[in-house]
Tab-separated table of C-alpha atoms in Angstrom:
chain	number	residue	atom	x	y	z
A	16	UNK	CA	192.418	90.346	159.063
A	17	UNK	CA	191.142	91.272	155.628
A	18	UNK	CA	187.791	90.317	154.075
A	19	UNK	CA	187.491	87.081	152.526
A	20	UNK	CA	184.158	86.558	151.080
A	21	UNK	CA	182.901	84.487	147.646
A	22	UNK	CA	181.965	88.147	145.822
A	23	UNK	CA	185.692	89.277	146.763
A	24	UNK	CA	187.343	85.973	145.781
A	25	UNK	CA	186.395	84.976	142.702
A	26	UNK	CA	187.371	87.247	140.440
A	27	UNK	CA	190.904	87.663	142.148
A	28	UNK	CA	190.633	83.124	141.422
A	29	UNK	CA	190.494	83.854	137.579
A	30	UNK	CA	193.572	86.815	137.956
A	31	UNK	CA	195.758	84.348	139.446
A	32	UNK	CA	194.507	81.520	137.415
A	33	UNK	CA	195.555	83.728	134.121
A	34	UNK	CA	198.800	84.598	135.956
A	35	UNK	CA	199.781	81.033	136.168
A	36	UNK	CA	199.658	80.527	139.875
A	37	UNK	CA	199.310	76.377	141.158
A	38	UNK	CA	197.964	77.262	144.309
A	39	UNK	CA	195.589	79.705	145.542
A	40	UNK	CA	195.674	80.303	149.589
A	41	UNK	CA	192.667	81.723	151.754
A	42	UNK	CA	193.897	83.026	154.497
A	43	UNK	CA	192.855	83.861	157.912
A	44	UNK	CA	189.675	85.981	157.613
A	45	UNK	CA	187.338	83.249	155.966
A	46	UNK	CA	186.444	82.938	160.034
A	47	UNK	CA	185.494	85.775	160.792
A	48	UNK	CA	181.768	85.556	161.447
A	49	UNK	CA	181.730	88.064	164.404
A	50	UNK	CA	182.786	91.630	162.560
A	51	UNK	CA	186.569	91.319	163.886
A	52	UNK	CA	186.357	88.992	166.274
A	53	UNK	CA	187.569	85.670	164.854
A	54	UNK	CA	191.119	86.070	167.040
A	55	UNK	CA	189.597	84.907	170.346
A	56	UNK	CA	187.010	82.440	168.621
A	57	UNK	CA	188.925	80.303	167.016
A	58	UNK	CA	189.216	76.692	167.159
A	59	UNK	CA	186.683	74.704	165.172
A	60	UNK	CA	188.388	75.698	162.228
A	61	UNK	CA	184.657	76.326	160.399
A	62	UNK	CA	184.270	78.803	157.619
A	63	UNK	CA	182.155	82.120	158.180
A	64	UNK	CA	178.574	81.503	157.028
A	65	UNK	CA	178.242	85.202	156.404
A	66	UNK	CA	181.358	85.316	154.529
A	67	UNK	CA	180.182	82.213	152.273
A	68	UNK	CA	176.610	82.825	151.387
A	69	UNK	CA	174.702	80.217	149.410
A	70	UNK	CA	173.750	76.571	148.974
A	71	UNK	CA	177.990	76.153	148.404
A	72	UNK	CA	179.147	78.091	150.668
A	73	UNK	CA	183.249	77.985	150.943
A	74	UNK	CA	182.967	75.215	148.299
A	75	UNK	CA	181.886	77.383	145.549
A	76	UNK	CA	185.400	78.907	146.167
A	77	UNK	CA	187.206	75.951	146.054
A	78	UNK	CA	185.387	74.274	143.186
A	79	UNK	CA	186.252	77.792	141.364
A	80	UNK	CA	190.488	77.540	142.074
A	81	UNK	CA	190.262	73.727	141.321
A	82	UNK	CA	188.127	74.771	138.181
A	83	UNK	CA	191.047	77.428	136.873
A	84	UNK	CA	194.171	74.279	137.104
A	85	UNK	CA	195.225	75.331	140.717
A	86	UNK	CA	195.155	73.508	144.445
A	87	UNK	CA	193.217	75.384	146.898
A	88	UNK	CA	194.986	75.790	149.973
A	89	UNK	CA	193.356	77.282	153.446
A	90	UNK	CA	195.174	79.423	156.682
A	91	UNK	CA	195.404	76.573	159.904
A	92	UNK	CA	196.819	77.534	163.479
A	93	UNK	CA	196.530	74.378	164.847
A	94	UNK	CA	197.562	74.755	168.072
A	95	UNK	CA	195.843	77.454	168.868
A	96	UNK	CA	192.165	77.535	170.498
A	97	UNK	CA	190.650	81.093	171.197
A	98	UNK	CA	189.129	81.547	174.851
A	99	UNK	CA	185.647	82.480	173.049
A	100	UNK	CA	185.546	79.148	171.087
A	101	UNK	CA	183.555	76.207	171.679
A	102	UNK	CA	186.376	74.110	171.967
A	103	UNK	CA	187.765	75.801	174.449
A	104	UNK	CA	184.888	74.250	176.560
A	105	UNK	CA	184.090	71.168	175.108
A	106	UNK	CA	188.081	69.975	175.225
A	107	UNK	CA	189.273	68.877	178.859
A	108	UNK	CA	191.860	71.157	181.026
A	109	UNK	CA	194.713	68.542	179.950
A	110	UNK	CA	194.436	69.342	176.364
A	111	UNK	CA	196.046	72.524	177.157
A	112	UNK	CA	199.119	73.958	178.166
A	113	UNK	CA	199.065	74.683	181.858
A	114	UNK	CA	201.370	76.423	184.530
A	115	UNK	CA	200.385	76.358	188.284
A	116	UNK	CA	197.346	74.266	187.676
A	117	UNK	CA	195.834	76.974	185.270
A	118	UNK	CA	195.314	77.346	181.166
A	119	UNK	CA	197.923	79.638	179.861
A	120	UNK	CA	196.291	82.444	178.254
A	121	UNK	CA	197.943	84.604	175.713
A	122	UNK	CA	196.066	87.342	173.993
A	123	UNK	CA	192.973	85.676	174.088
A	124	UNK	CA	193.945	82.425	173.443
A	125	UNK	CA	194.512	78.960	174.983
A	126	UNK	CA	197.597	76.682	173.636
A	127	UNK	CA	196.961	72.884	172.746
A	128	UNK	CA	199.160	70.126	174.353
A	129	UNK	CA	199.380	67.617	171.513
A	130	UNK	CA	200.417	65.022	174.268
A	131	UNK	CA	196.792	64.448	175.430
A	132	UNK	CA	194.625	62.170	172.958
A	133	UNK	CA	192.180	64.902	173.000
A	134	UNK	CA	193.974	67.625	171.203
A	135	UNK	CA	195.298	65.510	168.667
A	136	UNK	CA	191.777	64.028	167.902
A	137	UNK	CA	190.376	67.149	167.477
A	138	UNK	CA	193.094	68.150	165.075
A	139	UNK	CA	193.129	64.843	163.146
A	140	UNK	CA	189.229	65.160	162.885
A	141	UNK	CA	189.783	68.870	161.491
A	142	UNK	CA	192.873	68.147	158.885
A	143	UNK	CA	190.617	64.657	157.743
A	144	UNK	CA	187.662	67.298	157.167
A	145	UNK	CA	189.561	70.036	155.248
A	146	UNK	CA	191.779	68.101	153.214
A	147	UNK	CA	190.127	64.732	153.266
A	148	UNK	CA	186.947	65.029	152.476
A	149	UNK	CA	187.370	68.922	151.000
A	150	UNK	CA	190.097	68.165	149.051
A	151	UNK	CA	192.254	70.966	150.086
A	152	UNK	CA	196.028	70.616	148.811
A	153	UNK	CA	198.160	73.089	150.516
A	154	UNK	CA	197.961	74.194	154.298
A	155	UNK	CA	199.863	77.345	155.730
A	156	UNK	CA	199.932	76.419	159.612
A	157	UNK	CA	200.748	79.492	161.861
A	158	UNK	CA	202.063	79.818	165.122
A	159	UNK	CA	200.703	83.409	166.502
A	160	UNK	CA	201.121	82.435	170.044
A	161	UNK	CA	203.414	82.914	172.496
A	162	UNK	CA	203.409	80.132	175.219
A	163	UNK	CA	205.953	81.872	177.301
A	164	UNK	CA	208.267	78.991	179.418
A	165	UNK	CA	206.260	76.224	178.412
A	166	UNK	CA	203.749	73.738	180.002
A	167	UNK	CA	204.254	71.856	183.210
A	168	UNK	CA	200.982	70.074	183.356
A	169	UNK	CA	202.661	66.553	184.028
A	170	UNK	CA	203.770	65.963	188.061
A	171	UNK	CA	207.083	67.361	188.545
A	172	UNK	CA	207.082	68.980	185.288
A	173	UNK	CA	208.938	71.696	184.435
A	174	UNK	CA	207.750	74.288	182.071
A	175	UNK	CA	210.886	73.360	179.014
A	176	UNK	CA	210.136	69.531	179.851
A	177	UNK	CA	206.228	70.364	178.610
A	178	UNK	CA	207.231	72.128	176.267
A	179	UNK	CA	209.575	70.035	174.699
A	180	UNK	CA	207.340	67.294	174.897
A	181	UNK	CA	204.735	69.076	173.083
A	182	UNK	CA	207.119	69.928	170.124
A	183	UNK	CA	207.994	66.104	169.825
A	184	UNK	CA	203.928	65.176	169.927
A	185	UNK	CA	203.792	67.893	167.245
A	186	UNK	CA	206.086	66.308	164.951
A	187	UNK	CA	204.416	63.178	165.637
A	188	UNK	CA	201.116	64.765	164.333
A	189	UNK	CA	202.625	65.871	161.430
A	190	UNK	CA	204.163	62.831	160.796
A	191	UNK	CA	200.625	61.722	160.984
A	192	UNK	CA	199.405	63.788	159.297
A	193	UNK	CA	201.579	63.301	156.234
A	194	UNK	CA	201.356	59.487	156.295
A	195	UNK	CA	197.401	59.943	155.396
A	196	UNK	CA	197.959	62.747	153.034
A	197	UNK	CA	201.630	62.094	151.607
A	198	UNK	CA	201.099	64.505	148.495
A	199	UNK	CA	199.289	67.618	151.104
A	200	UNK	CA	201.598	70.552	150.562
A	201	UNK	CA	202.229	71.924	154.505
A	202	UNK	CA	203.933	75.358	154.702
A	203	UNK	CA	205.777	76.459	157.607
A	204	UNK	CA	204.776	79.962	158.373
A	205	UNK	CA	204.778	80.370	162.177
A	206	UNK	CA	204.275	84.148	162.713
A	207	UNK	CA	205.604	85.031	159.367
A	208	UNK	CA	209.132	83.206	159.318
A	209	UNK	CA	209.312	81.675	162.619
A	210	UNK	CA	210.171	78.121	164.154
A	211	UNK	CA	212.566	77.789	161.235
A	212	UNK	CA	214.610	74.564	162.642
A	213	UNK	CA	215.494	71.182	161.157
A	214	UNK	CA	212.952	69.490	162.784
A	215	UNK	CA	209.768	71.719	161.191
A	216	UNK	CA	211.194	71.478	157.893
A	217	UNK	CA	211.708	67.873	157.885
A	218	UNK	CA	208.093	67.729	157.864
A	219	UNK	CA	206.995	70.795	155.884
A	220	UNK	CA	207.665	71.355	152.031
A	221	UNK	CA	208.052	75.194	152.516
A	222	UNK	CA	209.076	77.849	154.988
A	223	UNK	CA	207.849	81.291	154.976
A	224	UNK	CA	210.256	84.204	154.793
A	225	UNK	CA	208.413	86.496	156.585
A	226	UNK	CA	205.282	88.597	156.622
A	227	UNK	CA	206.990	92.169	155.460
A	228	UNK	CA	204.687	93.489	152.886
A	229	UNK	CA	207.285	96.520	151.904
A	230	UNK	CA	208.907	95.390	148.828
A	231	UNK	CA	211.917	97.431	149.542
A	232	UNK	CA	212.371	95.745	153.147
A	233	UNK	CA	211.077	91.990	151.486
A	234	UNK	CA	214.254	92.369	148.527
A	235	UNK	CA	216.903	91.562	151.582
A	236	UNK	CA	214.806	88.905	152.732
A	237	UNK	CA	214.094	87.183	149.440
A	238	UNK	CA	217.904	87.394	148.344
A	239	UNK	CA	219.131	86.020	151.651
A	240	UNK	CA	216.952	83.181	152.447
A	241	UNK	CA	218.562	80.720	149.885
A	242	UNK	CA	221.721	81.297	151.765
A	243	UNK	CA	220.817	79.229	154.446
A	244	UNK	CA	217.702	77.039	152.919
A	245	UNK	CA	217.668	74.935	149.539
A	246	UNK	CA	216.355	77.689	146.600
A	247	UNK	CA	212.870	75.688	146.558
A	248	UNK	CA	212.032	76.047	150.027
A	249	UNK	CA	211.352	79.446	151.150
A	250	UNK	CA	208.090	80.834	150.519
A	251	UNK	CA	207.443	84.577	149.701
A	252	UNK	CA	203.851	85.699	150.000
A	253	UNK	CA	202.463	89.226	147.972
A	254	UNK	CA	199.324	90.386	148.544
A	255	UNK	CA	197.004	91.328	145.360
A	256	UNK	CA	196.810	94.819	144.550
A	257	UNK	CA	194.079	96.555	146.674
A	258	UNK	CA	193.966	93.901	149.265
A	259	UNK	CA	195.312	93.961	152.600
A	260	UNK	CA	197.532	91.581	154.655
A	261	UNK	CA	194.943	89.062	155.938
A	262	UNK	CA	193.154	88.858	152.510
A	263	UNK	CA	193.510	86.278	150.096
A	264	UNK	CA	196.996	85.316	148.835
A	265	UNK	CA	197.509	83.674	145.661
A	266	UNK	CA	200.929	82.583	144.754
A	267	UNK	CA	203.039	80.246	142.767
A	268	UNK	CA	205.145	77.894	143.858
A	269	UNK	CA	208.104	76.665	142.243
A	270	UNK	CA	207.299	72.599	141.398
A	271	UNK	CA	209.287	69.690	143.130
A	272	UNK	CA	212.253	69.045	141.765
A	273	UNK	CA	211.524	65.257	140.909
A	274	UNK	CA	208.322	66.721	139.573
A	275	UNK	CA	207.677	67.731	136.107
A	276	UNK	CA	206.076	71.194	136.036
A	277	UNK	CA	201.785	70.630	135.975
A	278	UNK	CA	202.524	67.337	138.169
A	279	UNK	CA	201.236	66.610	141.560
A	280	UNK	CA	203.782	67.073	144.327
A	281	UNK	CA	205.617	64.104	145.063
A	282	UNK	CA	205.508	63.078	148.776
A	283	UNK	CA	206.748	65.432	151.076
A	284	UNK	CA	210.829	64.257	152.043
A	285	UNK	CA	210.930	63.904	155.795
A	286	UNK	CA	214.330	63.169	157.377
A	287	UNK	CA	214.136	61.368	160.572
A	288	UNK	CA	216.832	61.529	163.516
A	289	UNK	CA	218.473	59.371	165.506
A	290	UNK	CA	217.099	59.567	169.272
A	291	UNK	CA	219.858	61.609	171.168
A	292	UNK	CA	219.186	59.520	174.207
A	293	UNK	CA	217.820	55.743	173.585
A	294	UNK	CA	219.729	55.797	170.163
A	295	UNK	CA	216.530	54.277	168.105
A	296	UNK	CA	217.616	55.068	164.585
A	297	UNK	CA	215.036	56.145	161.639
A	298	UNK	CA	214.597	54.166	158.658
A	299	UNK	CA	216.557	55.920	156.910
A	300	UNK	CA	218.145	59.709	156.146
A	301	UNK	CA	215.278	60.943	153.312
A	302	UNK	CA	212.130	58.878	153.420
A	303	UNK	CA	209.775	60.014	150.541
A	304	UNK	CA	207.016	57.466	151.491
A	305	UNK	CA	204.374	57.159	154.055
A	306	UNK	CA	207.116	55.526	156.387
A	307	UNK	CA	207.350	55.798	160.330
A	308	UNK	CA	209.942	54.784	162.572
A	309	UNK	CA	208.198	53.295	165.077
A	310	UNK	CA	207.560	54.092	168.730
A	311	UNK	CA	210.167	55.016	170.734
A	312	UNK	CA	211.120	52.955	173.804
A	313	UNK	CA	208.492	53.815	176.528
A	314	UNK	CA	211.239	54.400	178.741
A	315	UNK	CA	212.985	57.015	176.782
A	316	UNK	CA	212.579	60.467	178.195
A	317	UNK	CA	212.507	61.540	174.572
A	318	UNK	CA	209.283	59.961	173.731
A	319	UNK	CA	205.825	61.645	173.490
A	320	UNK	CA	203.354	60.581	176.148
């Protein structure tokens, strides 16, 4: 998908610096280090050495965006490990979601059950590299896989049980997630408008709309979203002229609205719910602090192993 490299990037930096943009997104080509092969090989979440040349590597790009006034932001699937990729041996059978005592596969690629301590190490370790220690501000986290019925890698499991169970541990990362970085701008994008429910977007600060690049298709889509999000929320991607959809994608975002325009984000609002079944209630409605609930009684079915 496209063809990220420091040559390419920087100049299209400085256009969308002078444009005004905040943020400046790399998206899902900056791993491709095998001429088209990064679907099945991801995992590690490491930037393509080829694509990167020099003593800076990707950090000559993000020194540049943070040099023109804008947060560089970086293309995640976390749950996603590719059947080629290191991880894919180094992380235990458990990690993964399982039916009939196998790995589900889908197009090359395994799915991560964010129930087992494994998985969620490896993704804390990878979202404490990239925005910890390389100060990335902005992640667009994708969902391009299908799982099919779910996971039933627990005894007497069914498939929806797993799968349900993964969603809650993946709020719970999140949650995580956002407690360490409260001011990390997380975008919803899931296949290009996809998993758009309550739950995500208590977590994540925008939603994308979709990945339709035709601007006569995209005017529906833009006019309509507002209808059923607030105005601030959806997020609607262009590509720059005489780049493809995979490339780069620089944008501007509208500021939070308890923000004044230059500011940093404020902490992302998460809502927390009332457990349908024990009845342990959240803190409170809107939480815009590193705040957590607490663990849920370790007898309710509703609670991530």
């Amino acid at each position: 998908m496209g063809d990220p490299t420091t040559e390419k990037l920087l100049p299209l930096i400085d256009a969308a610096a002078d444009a005004g943009a905040e943020y400046f997104v790399i998206d899902a080509g900056r791993y491709d280090d095998d001429d088209g092969g990064w679907w099945t090989t991801v995992g590690a979440w490491e930037p393509a050495a080829s694509r990167f040349p020099g003593e800076g590597g990707i950090h000559e790009v993000l020194d540049r965006i943070r040099e023109r006034g804008m947060v560089p932001g970086l293309w995640l699937e976390p749950e996603v490990i590719g059947v080629r990729s290191p991880m894919a041996e180094s992380l235990p059978d458990e990690a993964f979601f399982r039916r009939d005592g196998a790995r589900v596969t889908e197009a090359g690629r395994h799915h991560l059950d964010l129930r087992h301590p494994a998985a969620r190490a490896h993704l804390d370790q990878v979202v404490d590299r990239l925005v910890g220690e390389w100060g990335v501000g902005y992640l667009k986290l994708d969902h391009d896989i299908d799982p099919g019925s779910g996971t039933s890698a627990h005894p007497g499991e069914t498939p929806g049980a797993g799968l349900l169970g993964h969603n809650r541990a993946h709020l719970d990362w999140l949650d995580g997630v956002l407690d360490r970085y409260p001011h990390l701008v997380v975008e919803n994008c899931a296949s290009g408008g996809m998993r758009w429910d309550d739950a995500m977007l208590s977590r994540m600060r925008l939603q994308s709309t979709s990945d339709q690049q035709n601007l006569h298709l995209y005017a529906a889509i833009a006019a309509s979203a507002p209808t059923c999000r607030e105005p601030c929320r959806p997020g609607h991607w262009a590509f720059p002229p005489g780049t493809t959809p995979g490339s780069p994608w620089p944008c501007t975002l509208p500021p939070s609205p308890t923000s004044p325009p230059g500011a940093a984000p404020e902490p992302t609002p998460r809502r927390r719910f009332t457990c349908p079944t024990c009845g342990t209630p959240p803190p409170a409605s809107t939480c815009s602090t590193p705040r957590r609930a607490g663990p849920l009684p370790a007898g309710c079915p509703t609670r991530p192993s």
